[in-house]
Coordinates of C-alpha atoms and ligand atoms in Angstrom, one line a residue:
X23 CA -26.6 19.1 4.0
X24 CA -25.2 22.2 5.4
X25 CA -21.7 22.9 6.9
X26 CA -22.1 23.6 10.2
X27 CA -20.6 26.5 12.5
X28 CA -18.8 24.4 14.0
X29 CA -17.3 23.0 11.1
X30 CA -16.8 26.1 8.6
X31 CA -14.7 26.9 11.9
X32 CA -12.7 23.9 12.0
X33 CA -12.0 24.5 8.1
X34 CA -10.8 27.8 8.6
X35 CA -8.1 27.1 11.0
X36 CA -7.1 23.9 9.1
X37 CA -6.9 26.0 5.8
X38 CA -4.5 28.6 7.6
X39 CA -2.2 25.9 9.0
X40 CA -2.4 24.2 5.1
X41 CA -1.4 27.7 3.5
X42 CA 1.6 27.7 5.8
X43 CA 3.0 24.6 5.3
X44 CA 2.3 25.3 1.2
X45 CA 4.3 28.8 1.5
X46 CA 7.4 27.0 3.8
X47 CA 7.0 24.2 0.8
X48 CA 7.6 26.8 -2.0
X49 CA 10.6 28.3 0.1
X50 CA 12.0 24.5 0.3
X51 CA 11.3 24.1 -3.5
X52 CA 13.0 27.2 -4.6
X53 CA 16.0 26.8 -2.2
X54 CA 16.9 23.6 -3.9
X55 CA 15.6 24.9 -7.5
X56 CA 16.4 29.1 -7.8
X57 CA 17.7 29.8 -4.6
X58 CA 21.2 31.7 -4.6
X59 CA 23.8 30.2 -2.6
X60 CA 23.7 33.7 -0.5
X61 CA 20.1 33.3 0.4
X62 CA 20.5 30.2 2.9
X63 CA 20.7 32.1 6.0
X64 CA 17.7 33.9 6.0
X65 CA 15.9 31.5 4.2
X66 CA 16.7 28.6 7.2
X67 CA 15.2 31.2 9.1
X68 CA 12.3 31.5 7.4
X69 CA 11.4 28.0 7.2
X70 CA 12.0 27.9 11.0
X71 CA 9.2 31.2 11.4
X72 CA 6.6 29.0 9.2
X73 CA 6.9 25.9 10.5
X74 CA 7.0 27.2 14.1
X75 CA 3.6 28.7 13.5
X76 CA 2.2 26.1 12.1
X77 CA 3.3 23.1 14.8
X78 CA 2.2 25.9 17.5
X79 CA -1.7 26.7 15.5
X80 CA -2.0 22.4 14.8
X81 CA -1.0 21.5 18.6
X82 CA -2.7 24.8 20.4
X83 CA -5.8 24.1 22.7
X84 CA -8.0 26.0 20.2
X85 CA -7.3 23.3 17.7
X86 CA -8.3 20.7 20.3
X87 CA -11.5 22.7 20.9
X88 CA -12.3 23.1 17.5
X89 CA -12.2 19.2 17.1
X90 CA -14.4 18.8 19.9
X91 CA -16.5 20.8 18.9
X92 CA -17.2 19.9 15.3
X93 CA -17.0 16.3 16.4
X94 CA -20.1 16.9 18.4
X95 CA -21.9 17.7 15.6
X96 CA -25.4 15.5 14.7
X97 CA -24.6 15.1 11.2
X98 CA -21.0 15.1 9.6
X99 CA -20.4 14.7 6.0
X100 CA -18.1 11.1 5.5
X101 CA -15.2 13.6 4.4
X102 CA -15.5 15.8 7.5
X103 CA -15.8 12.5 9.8
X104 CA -12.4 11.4 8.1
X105 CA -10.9 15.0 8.5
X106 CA -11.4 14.9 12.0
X107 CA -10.0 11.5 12.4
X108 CA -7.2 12.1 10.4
X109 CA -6.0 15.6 12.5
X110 CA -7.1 14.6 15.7
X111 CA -4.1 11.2 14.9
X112 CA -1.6 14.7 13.8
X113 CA -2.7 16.9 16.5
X114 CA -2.1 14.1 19.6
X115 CA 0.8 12.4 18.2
X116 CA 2.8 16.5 17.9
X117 CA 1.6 17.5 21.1
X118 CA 2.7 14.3 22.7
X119 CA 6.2 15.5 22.0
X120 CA 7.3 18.0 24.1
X121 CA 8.8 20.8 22.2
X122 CA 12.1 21.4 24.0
X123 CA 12.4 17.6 23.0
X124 CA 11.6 18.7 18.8
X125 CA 14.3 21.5 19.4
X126 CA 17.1 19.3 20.4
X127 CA 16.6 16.9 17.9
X128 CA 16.7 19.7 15.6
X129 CA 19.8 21.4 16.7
X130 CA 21.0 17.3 17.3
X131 CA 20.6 16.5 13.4
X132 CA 22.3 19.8 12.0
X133 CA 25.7 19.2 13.6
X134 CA 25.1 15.6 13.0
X135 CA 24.2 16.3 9.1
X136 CA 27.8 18.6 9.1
X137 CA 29.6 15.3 11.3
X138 CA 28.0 13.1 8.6
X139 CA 29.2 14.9 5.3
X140 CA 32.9 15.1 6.8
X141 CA 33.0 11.7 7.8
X142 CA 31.8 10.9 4.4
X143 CA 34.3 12.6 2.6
X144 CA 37.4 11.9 4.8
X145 CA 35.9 8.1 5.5
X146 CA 36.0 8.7 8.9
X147 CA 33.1 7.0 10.7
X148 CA 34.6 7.8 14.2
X149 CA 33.8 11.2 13.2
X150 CA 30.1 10.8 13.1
X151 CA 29.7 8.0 15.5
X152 CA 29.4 10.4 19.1
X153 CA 26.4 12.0 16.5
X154 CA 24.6 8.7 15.8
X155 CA 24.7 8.0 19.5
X156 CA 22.7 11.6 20.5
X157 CA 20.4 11.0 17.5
X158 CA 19.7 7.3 18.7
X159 CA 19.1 8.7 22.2
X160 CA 16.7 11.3 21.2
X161 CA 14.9 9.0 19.4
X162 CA 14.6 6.5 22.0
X163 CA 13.2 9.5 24.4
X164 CA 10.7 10.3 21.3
X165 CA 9.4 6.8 21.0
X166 CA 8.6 7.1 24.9
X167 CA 7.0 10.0 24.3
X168 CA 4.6 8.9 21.8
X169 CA 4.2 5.6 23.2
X170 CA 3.8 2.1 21.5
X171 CA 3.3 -1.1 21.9
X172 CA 5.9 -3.4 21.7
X173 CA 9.2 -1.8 20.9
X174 CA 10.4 1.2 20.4
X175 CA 10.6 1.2 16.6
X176 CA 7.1 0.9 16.4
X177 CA 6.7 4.6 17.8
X178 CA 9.4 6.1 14.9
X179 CA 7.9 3.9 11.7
X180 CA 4.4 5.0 12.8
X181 CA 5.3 8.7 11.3
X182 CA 5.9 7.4 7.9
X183 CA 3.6 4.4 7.7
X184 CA 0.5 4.9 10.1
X185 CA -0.5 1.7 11.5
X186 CA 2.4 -0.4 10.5
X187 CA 4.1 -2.5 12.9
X188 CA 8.1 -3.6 13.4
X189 CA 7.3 -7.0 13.4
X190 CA 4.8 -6.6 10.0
X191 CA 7.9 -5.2 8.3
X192 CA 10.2 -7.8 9.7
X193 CA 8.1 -11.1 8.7
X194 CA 7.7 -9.1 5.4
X195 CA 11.8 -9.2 5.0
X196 CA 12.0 -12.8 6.6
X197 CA 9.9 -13.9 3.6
X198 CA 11.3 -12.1 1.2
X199 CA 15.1 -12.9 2.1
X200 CA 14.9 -16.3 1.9
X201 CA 13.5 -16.5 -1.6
X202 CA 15.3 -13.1 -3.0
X203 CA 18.7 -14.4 -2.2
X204 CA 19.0 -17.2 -4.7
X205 CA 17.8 -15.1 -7.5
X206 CA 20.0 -12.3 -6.8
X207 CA 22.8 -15.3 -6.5
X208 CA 22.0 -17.0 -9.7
X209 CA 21.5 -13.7 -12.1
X210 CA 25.2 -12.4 -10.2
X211 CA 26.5 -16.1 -11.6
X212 CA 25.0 -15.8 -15.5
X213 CA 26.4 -13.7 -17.8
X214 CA 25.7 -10.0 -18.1
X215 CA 24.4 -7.8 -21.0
X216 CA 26.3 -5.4 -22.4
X217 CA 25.3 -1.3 -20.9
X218 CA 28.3 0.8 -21.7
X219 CA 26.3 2.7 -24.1
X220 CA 24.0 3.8 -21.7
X221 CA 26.9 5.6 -20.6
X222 CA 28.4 7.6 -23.7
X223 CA 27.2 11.1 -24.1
X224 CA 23.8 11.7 -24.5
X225 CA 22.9 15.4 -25.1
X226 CA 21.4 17.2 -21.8
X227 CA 19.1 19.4 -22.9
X228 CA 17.3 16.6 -25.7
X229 CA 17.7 14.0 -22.4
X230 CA 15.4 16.8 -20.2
X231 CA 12.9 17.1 -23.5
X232 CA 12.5 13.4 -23.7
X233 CA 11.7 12.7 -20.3
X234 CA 9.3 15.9 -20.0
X235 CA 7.2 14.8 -23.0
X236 CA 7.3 11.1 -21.6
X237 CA 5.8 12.6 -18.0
X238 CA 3.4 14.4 -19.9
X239 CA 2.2 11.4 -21.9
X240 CA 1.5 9.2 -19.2
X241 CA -0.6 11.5 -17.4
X242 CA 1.4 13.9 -15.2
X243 CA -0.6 17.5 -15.7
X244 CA 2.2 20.6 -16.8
X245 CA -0.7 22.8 -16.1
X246 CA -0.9 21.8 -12.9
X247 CA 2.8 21.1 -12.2
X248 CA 6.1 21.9 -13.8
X249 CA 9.8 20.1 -14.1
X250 CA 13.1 22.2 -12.6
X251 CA 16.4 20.5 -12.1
X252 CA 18.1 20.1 -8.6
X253 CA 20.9 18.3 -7.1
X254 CA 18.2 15.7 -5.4
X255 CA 15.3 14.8 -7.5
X256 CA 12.2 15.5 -5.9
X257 CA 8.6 15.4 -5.8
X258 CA 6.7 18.5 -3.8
X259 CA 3.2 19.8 -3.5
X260 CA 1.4 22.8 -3.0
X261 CA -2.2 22.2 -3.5
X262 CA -3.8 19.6 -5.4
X263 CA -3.6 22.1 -8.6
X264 CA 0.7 22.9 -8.0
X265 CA 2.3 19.8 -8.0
X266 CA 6.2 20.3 -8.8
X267 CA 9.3 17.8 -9.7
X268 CA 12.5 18.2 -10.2
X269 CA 15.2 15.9 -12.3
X270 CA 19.2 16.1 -12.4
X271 CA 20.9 15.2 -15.9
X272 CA 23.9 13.0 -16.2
X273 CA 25.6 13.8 -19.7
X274 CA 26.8 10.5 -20.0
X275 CA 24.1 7.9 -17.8
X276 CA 21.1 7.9 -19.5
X277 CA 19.2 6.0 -16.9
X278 CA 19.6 9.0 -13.9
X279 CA 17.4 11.5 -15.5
X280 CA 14.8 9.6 -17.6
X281 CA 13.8 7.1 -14.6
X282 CA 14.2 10.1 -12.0
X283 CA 12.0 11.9 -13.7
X284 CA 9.2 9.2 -14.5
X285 CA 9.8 8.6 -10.5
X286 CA 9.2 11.9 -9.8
X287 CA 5.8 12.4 -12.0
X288 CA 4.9 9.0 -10.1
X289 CA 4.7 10.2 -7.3
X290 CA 3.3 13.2 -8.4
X291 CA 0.4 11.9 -10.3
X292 CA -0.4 10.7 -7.2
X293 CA -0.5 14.4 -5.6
X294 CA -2.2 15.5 -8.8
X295 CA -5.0 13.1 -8.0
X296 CA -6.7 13.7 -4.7
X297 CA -9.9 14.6 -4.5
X298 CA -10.2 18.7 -4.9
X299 CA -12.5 18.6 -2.3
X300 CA -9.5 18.1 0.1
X301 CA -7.3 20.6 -0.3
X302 CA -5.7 23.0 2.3
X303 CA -6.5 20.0 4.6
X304 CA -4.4 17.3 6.3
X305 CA -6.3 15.0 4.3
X306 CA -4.9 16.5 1.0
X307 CA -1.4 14.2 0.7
X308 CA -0.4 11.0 0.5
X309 CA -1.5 8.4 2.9
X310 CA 1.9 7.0 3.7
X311 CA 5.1 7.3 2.2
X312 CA 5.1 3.5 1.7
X313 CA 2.3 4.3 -0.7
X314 CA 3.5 7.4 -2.0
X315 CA 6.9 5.0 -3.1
X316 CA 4.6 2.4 -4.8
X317 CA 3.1 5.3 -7.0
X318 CA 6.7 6.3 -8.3
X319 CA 8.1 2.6 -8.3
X320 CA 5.0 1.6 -10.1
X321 CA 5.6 4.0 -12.9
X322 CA 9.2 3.7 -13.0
X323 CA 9.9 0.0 -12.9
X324 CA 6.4 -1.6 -14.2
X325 CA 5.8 0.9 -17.1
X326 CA 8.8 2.3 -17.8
X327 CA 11.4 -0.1 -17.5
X328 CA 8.7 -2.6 -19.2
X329 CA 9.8 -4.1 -22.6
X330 CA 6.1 -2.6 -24.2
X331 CA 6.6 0.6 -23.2
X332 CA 10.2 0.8 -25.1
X333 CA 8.5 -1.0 -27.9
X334 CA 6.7 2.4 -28.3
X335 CA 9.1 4.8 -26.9
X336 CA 12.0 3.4 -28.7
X337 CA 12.2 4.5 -32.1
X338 CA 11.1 8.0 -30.8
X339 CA 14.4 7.5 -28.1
X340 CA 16.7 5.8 -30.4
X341 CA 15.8 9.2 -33.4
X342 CA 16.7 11.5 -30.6
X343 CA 20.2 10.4 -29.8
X344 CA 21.1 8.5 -33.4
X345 CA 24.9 8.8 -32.5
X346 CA 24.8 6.9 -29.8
X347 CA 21.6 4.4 -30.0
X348 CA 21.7 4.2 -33.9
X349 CA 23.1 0.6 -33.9
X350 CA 21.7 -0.6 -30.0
X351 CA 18.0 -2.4 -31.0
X352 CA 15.3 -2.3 -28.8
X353 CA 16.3 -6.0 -27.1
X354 CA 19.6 -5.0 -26.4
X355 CA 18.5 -1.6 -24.6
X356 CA 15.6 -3.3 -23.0
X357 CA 18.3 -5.7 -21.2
X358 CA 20.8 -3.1 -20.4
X359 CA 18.2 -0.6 -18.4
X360 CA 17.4 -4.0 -16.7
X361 CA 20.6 -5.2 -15.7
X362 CA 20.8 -6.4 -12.1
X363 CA 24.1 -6.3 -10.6
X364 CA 24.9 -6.2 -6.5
X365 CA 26.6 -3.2 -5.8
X366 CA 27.2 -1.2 -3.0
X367 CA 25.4 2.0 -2.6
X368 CA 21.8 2.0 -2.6
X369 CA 20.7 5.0 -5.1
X370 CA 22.7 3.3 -7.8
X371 CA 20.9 -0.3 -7.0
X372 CA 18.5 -2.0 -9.4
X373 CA 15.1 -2.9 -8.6
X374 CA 16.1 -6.6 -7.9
X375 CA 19.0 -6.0 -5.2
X376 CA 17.6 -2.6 -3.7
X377 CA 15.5 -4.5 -1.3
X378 CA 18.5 -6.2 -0.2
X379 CA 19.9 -2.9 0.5
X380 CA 16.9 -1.7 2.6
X381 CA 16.6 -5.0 4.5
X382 CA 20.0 -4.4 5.7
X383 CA 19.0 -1.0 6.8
X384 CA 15.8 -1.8 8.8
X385 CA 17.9 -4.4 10.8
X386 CA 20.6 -2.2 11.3
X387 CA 18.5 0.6 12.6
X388 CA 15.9 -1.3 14.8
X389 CA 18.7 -2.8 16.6
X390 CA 20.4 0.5 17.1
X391 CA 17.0 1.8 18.2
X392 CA 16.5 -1.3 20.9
X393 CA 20.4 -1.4 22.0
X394 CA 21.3 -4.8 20.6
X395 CA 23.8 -3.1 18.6
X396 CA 26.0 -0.8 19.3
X397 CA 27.1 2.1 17.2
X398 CA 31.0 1.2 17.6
X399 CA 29.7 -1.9 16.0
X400 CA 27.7 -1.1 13.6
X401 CA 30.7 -1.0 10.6
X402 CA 31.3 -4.2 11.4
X403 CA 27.6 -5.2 11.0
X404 CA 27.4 -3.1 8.0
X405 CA 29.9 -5.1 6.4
X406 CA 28.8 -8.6 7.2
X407 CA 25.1 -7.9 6.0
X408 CA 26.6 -6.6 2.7
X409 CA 28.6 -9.6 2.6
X410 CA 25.7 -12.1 3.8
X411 CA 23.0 -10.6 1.2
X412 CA 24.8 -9.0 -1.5
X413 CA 27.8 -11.1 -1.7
X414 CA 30.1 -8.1 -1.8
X415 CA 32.5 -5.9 1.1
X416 CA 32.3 -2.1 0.7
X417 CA 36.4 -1.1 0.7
X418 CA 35.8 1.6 3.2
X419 CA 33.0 3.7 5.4
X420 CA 32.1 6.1 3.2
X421 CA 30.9 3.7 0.4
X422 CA 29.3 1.2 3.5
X423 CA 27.8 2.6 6.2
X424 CA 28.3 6.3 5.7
X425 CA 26.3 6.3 2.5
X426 CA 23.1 7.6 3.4
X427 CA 21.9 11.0 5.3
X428 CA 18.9 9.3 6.5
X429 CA 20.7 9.0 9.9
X430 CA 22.1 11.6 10.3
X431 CA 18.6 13.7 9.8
X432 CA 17.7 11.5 13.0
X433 CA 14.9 9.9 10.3
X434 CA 14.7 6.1 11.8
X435 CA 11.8 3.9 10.4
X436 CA 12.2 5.5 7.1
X437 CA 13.6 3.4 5.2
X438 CA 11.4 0.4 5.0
X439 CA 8.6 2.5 3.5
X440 CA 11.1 2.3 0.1
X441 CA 10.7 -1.5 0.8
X442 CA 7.2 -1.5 1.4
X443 CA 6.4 1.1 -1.8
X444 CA 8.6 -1.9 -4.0
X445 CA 6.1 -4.4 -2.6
X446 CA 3.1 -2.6 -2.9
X447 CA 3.6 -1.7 -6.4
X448 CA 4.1 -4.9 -7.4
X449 CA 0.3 -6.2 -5.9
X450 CA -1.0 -2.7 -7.2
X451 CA -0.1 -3.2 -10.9
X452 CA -0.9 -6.7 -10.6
X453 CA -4.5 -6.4 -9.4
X454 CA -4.5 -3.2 -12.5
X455 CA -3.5 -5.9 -15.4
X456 CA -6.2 -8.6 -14.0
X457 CA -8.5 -5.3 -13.8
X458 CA -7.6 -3.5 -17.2
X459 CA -8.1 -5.4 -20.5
X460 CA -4.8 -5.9 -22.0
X461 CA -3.1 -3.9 -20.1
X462 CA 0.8 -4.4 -21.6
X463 CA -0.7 -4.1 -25.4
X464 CA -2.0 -0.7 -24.2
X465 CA 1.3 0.6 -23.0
X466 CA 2.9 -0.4 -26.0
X467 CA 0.8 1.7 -28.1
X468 CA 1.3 4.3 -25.5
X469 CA -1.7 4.6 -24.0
X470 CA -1.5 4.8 -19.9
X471 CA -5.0 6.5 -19.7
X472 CA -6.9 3.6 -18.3
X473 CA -4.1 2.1 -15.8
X474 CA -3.9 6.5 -14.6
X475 CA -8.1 6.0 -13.9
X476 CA -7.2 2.7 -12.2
X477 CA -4.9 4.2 -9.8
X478 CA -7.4 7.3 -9.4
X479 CA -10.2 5.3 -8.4
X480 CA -8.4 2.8 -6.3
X481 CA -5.9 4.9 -4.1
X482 CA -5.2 8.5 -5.7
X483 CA -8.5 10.3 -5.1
X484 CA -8.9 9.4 -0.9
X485 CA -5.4 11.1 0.1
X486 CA -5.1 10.7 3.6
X487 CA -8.9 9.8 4.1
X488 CA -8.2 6.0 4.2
X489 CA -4.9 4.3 5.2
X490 CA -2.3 2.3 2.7
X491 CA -3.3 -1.5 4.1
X492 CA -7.3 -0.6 3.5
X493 CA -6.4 0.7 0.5
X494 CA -4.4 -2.1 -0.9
X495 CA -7.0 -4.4 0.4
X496 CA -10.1 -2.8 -1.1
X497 CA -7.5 -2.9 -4.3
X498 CA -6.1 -6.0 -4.3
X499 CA -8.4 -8.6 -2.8
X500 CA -5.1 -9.2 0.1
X501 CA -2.9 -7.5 2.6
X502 CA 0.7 -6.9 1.8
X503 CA 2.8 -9.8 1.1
X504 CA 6.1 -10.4 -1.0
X505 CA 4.1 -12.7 -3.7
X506 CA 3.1 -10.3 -6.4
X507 CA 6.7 -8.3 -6.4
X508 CA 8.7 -11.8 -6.5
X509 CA 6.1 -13.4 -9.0
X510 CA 7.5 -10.2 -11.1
X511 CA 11.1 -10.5 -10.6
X512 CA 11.0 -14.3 -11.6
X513 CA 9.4 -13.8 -14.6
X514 CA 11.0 -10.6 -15.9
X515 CA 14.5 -11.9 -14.9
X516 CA 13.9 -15.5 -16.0
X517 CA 13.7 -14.2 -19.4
X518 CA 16.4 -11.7 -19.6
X519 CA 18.5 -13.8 -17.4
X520 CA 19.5 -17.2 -17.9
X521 CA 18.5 -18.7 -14.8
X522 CA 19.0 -22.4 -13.0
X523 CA 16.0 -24.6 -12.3
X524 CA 17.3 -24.5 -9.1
X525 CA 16.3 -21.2 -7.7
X526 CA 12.6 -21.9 -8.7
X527 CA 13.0 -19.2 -11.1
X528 CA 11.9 -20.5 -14.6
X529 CA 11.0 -18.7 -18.2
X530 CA 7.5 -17.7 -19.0
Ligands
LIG611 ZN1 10.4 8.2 -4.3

C-alpha cells in the first residue's frame, strides 16, 4: 500500500532526530576509543548541543502533531502502527519531565560523579553521602512527574524495562533468594579448582586476535561493526549496518577480555539484527535493557563458558598461548573459567553469586527511593546484606557500597535489568535447545548459525516493535520466572562442584 503524507512526514522528522542521536553516539564512541585527553571540553559540549536538539525536536508540539496526524490515517502498515505506539510512549514520558527538572539532575550527577570517585579513592562515604541525598530527591520529584502506580520505583525502572513492575522484580528475587542461597553456601563449603593460570601472562595482542576471530565465528558481522579497546567495555550502535564494541586486555587475567568481548558482540548481534526496515527510528534498538543483557549473558555464560564450546575452541586457545596452557587440559580450564567464589565487588562476580550482588542493590535502592532507608544508613545495610547473602564483610566503603557509579549518575532501577537479562537468558537458551536439534553437539563443532537464526526470529528482528515479556512469552511458552536459570546453575554446578543432597542440587 502506499505511504501516506502524513506518514512520509512523520518519517522525516523521526529520521532527523535518529541521525542526531547516531552523530552524539559516534562522539560518545570516539571519546572513550580515540578521543585525546585535550578534547573533553568541547566535546562535553558537543554532546550537550546534540542531545539538546534532539530531546527539544522529540518533545516539540510539531512532533505531537505529526503523531496525530499519521495516527489518523485509514490504513497503517503494522510497522508504522508500532512506530507510533512506540514514540508516542518516548515523546509523553520526556515531555512529562519538565526540563529545568532534566537540568538539575544533570548538573546534580556531575558533581555527584566527582563526590563519588573521591570518596572511592579516599574511602570516604561521608564524602558522597550529601550527593546521594540530592540525587534521591530528584528522583523522587521525577517519579512524580511521570507518575505511577504504586510506588515510586515503578516510575524510575519503567525507563529501562517498559512495563515492568517493583513488585514483579521483587517476587522474582524472593524466589530466587531462597533457593540461590544454599547453592552459593554449599559450592563456598567444597573444595575449589585450581585458576592461577588464568592469571600468568597471556600475550595482549594474540588475547585481542583470539577473541576477535571467536566474535566473528559466532555471528557478530566486522563488516557491519568493528572491535576498539577502552577502559569500559562497551556495546554502541549507529544504524542497524554500524554496530561497534569495545574490549580492555588484562596481560595477566585471561577471562576480562575474551568474555568482555563475547559480551560485547552479544549484545551486539542483537543490534546487528533488527529488521532494516527500522532504522533511523525509535523502533530501531533494543526493547529493554533487561533484554539487551540476556543477549550478552546468553552468549557469554551459555555458549561460551559452556564445556562444548571449549571442546572446539580449546586446542585452537591452548596452540595460541602454549607457555602458559601447554600442560592445563581442557577439564581443568573448563572448571577454572567456571569457578564460583563470593566476593565482593560485582564486575569481578561469577555468574552464580552476581545475582546475589544485584538483589542486594534493588533492595538497597528501592528503599532509598521510598525513604525506609536512610542514606546515613545505608553502609550499614550494605554490610549486613553482603554478610546475609554472600557470607562475606567488605573491609571498608570503597570496596562495599562505594563500588559502583550507577548512583552516582542518579540511574536508580537500573540495576535489576542485569538480574532480569541473567534470568531471561537462561529461559531463552532453554526454549533454543528444545527448539534446535542438538543444540550443544553443534556448538562443539563450532557451529552457532542455527541458535544466531533462533534468536533472529524470536527476539532480534522486532527491536522496539514488541516489548521483552511478549517477546519471551511468544519464545518461551511462559513469563519470566527463576526456573530455567536455576535448573542451569544446578546442573552445571552439580557436576563441577561436589555438592550435598541437601541443597536439592544433584549431578546430571
Ligand atoms: Zn551487558
Amino acid at each position: 500500500m502506499p505511504v501516506p503524507a502524513s506518514v512520509d512526514k512523520l518519517l522525516d522528522h523521526l529520521h532527523r532526530i535518529a541521525d542526531l542521536n547516531a552523530a552524539a553516539s559516534v562522539l560518545e564512541w570516539d571519546q572513550e576509543t580515540h578521543m585525546p585527553s585535550g578534547g573533553l571540553e568541547a566535546r562535553v559540549q558537543q554532546l550537550r548541543t546534540l542531545r539538546s536538539i534532539s530531546h527539544d525536536l522529540l518533545t516539540s508540539d510539531a512532533c505531537v502533531e505529526l503523531l496525530e496526524q499519521a495516527d489518523a490515517e485509514e490504513e497503517l502498515s503494522a510497522i508504522t502502527q508500532d512506530l507510533i505506539r512506540v514514540t508516542r510512549r518516548d515523546v509523553d514520558r520526556a515531555r512529562r519531565v519538565p526540563t529545568d527538572l532534566v537540568e538539575r539532575i544533570t548538573e546534580a550527577s556531575a558533581h555527584a560523579k566527582e563526590a563519588w570517585r573521591s570518596a572511592r579513592t579516599h574511602d570516604d562515604f561521608g564524602q558522597f553521602a550529601p550527593h546521594l541525598e540530592r540525587l534521591l530527591v530528584l528522583s523522587r520529584e521525577k517519579a512524580e512527574a511521570i507518575g505511577y502506580e504504586k510506588e515510586p520505583y515503578d516510575a524510575l525502572l519503567e525507563e529501562y524495562e517498559p512495563r515492568m513492575t517493583t513488585e514483579e522484580v521483587a517476587a522474582l528475587c524472593t524466589d530466587l533468594r531462597e533457593r540461590l542461597i544454599p547453592i552459593v553456601s554449599a559450592i563456598a563449603d567444597s573444595s575449589q579448582p585450581d585458576d592461577d593460570f588464568l592469571h600468568r601472562r597471556f600475550d595482549p595482542s594474540k588475547q585481542l586476535q583470539f577473541g576477535r576471530t571467536v566474535a566473528s565465528e559466532i555471528g557478530y558481522d566486522f563488516d557491519h561493526g568493528r572491535l576498539d579497546l577502552s577502559t569500559h567495555p562497551f556495546s554502541t550502535a549507529f544504524s542497524v549496518g554500524d554496530v561497534r564494541i569495545t574490549t580492555r586486555v588484562a596481560p595477566d587475567h585471561f577471562s576480562t577480555s575474551f568474555f568482555g568481548t563475547l559480551h560485547e558482540a552479544g549484545h551486539a548481534l542483537y543490534e546487528q539484527g533488527i529488521d532494516k526496515k527500522l532504522d533511523r527510528t525509535p523502533l530501531a534498538s533494543g526493547t529493554s535493557l533487561g533484554m539487551h543483557e540476556s543477549q550478552s549473558r546468553l552468549w557469554e555464560n551459555h555458549v561460551g563458558r559452556s564445556f562444548p564450546f571449549w571442546q572446539h575452541y580449546y586446542p585452537e586457545l591452548q596452540s595460541t598461548f602454549r607457555d602458559v596452557l601447554g600442560t592445563i587440559d581442557v577439564d581443568a580450564f573448563y572448571a577454572a573459567i567456571n569457578k564460583v567464589q563470593p566476593s565482593l565487588i560485582r564486575v569481578e562476580a561469577d555468574e552464580v553469586t552476581y545475582n546475589l550482588h544485584i538483589m542486594l542493590r534493588f533492595e538497597l535502592e528501592r528503599q532509598l527511593i521510598d525513604g525506609n532507608l536512610s542514606v546515613e544508613d545505608l553502609p550499614e545495610a550494605w554490610n549486613a546484606g553482603m554478610e546475609e547473602y554472600l557470607g562475606i564483610l567488605p573491609s571498608n566503603d570503597a570496596e562495599g557500597v562505594l563500588q559502583d557509579i550507577h548512583w552516582s549518575l542518579g540511574a536508580f532501577g537500573y540495576f535489576p535489568t542485569y538480574l532480569l537479562g541473567t534470568l531471561m537468558a537462561a529461559q531463552l537458551y532453554t526454549a533454543a535447545e528444545d527448539a534446535i536439534p542438538d543444540l550443544s553437539k553443534k556448538i562443539g563443532g563450532g557451529q552457532f548459525d542455527d541458535l544466531l537464526a533462533w534468536l533472529r526470529r524470536h527476539i532480534h528482528q522486532f527491536g522496539r516493535r514488541r516489548y521483552a515479556q511478549g517477546l519471551l512469552e511468544a519464545s518461551t511458552g511462559r513469563e519470566l520466572t527463576p526456573d530455567a536459570w536455576l535448573a542451569y546453575v544446578e546442573r552445571k554446578y552439580g557436576d563441577l562442584y561436589t555438592l550435598p543432597s541437601a541443597t536439592g542440587v544433584g549431578r546430571g
